[in-house]
Amino acid sequence: MAEGMINETGILLESGTNELELLEFVVGNQHYGINVAKISELCPYQEPTMVPNAHPYIEGIFMPRERLITVVNLAKALGITTNQETKQDMYIITNFNRIHTAFHVNEVLGIHRVSWEDIAKPDTTINGGGKGIATGITKIDNKIIIVLDFEKIVTEINPETGLKISEIDAMGDRSRHECPILLAEDSPLLLEMLKKCLMKAGYTNLIPTTNGLEAWKKLDSIMKEDGVVGKDIALVITDIEMPQMDGHHLTKKIKTDPRFEGLPVVIFSSLVNDEMKRKGEALGVDAQLSKPEIGRLVHQLDLLLA
């Protein structure tokens, strides 16, 4: 069932519906979820080849179809003790940030179609100080399912996959831009890094929000106070995956509301693949860039706000 599961469902969701397909899997006794859009394939567990002096989360490497893939032991990354039986274990092979990674899990259960509205944002007791790795929590069939921040796990293993302020440093001295830019990013760590990078690039008038719903409410309040596009809000940068409202639904609401005519929307996400690009284009997004390309993002802002 598991190997064909992704191919059978595909990414069939329409653009901007605020839905996702969530793959449910088990590590230890806890149920977790991952957006199907991040998965390239599922395959049965096979013992990987160990790598000397690797990060503690890395179990080794394996090579399906001539592609070398790093295996991450998700139980270690989550601090969970599991039994040694691997009969039902699976690899969830992901593709985001242009990196393929295999996550070792104990069991894959199935796919659920859910609305982002039904995924709650974790509170500070769960993600205190931005150190947690849950991006959302939902309840399906009376089971609590924790949606994990796989990008954060990969960044902990290899910080080079994160935003690089060195790309901004390489641009040299830059003039100051006062145009208001709204940011919609649910990861506290990435939101802070994004603010730091953009401010260093000269974009100092930033309006941070932590999901699409919060972003929409902020945009709506700006316009209710007689806001003007270009003056009171000049551009929106949004992630795709966010609890309550995703970036595609936020884009759809902006692009179909006459009040925001001419407001550029830039998608900055680890999920900018060919399928997602087509969805973004259908919604009228002005630019789509893959994390962690912060230098290209700043260049795009320069063009759109010139």
XYZ file of N, CA, C and O in Angstrom, residues 20-25 32-37 39 110-114 116 119 138 140 145-148 241:
108
model
N -4.883 20.526 2.322
C -3.660 19.781 2.054
C -3.951 18.300 2.224
O -4.949 17.910 2.832
N -3.086 17.483 1.641
C -3.123 16.047 1.875
C -2.035 15.734 2.886
O -0.862 16.043 2.667
N -2.437 15.124 4.000
C -1.541 14.890 5.124
C -1.279 13.390 5.244
O -2.217 12.606 5.398
N -0.014 12.999 5.149
C 0.365 11.603 5.354
C 0.554 11.366 6.846
O 1.357 12.049 7.491
N -0.182 10.395 7.381
C -0.066 10.045 8.793
C 0.933 8.903 8.951
O 0.864 7.898 8.239
N 1.850 9.059 9.902
C 2.837 8.009 10.161
C 3.099 7.929 11.654
O 2.664 8.788 12.431
N 2.234 11.255 13.717
C 2.726 12.504 13.146
C 2.199 12.665 11.725
O 1.648 11.729 11.136
N 2.381 13.860 11.192
C 1.928 14.132 9.835
C 2.942 14.923 9.034
O 3.743 15.677 9.596
N 2.890 14.714 7.716
C 3.706 15.500 6.780
C 2.854 15.787 5.551
O 2.065 14.936 5.101
N 3.003 16.989 5.013
C 2.308 17.384 3.791
C 2.784 16.493 2.639
O 3.979 16.380 2.382
N 1.833 15.845 1.951
C 2.177 14.966 0.828
C 2.980 15.714 -0.236
O 3.810 15.131 -0.931
N 2.775 17.030 -0.348
C 3.493 17.821 -1.350
C 5.004 17.786 -1.132
O 5.765 18.081 -2.065
N 6.651 15.011 -0.304
C 7.119 13.629 -0.439
C 7.345 13.279 -1.903
O 6.491 13.519 -2.754
N -1.585 6.227 6.322
C -2.494 6.628 5.259
C -2.520 8.130 5.061
O -1.824 8.877 5.746
N -3.350 8.557 4.118
C -3.425 9.965 3.737
C -4.802 10.518 4.079
O -5.826 9.867 3.851
N -4.819 11.716 4.629
C -6.065 12.412 4.963
C -6.090 13.756 4.228
O -5.078 14.452 4.189
N -7.236 14.095 3.686
C -7.411 15.439 3.121
C -8.002 16.319 4.209
O -9.082 16.030 4.726
N -7.296 17.363 4.566
C -7.737 18.238 5.663
C -7.623 19.697 5.237
O -6.910 20.036 4.287
N -6.463 23.545 6.240
C -5.513 24.230 7.131
C -6.240 24.887 8.301
O -5.652 25.098 9.356
N -6.004 22.833 11.372
C -4.675 22.605 11.943
C -4.345 23.792 12.848
O -4.231 24.921 12.392
N -3.401 18.650 14.733
C -4.774 18.411 14.302
C -5.275 17.118 14.930
O -4.498 16.325 15.461
N -7.600 13.734 14.054
C -8.243 12.940 13.013
C -8.600 11.583 13.610
O -7.742 10.902 14.185
N -2.602 14.346 15.910
C -1.522 14.219 14.926
C -0.708 15.507 14.929
O -1.250 16.606 14.772
N 0.587 15.355 15.140
C 1.497 16.508 15.174
C 2.157 16.647 13.809
O 2.793 15.706 13.313
N 1.976 17.812 13.192
C 2.608 18.091 11.900
C 4.006 18.630 12.186
O 4.162 19.651 12.863
N 5.008 17.937 11.679
C 6.397 18.251 12.031
C 7.028 19.261 11.087
O 6.683 19.344 9.901
N 3.100 26.542 3.333
C 2.570 25.728 4.434
C 2.421 26.546 5.705
O 3.413 26.960 6.291
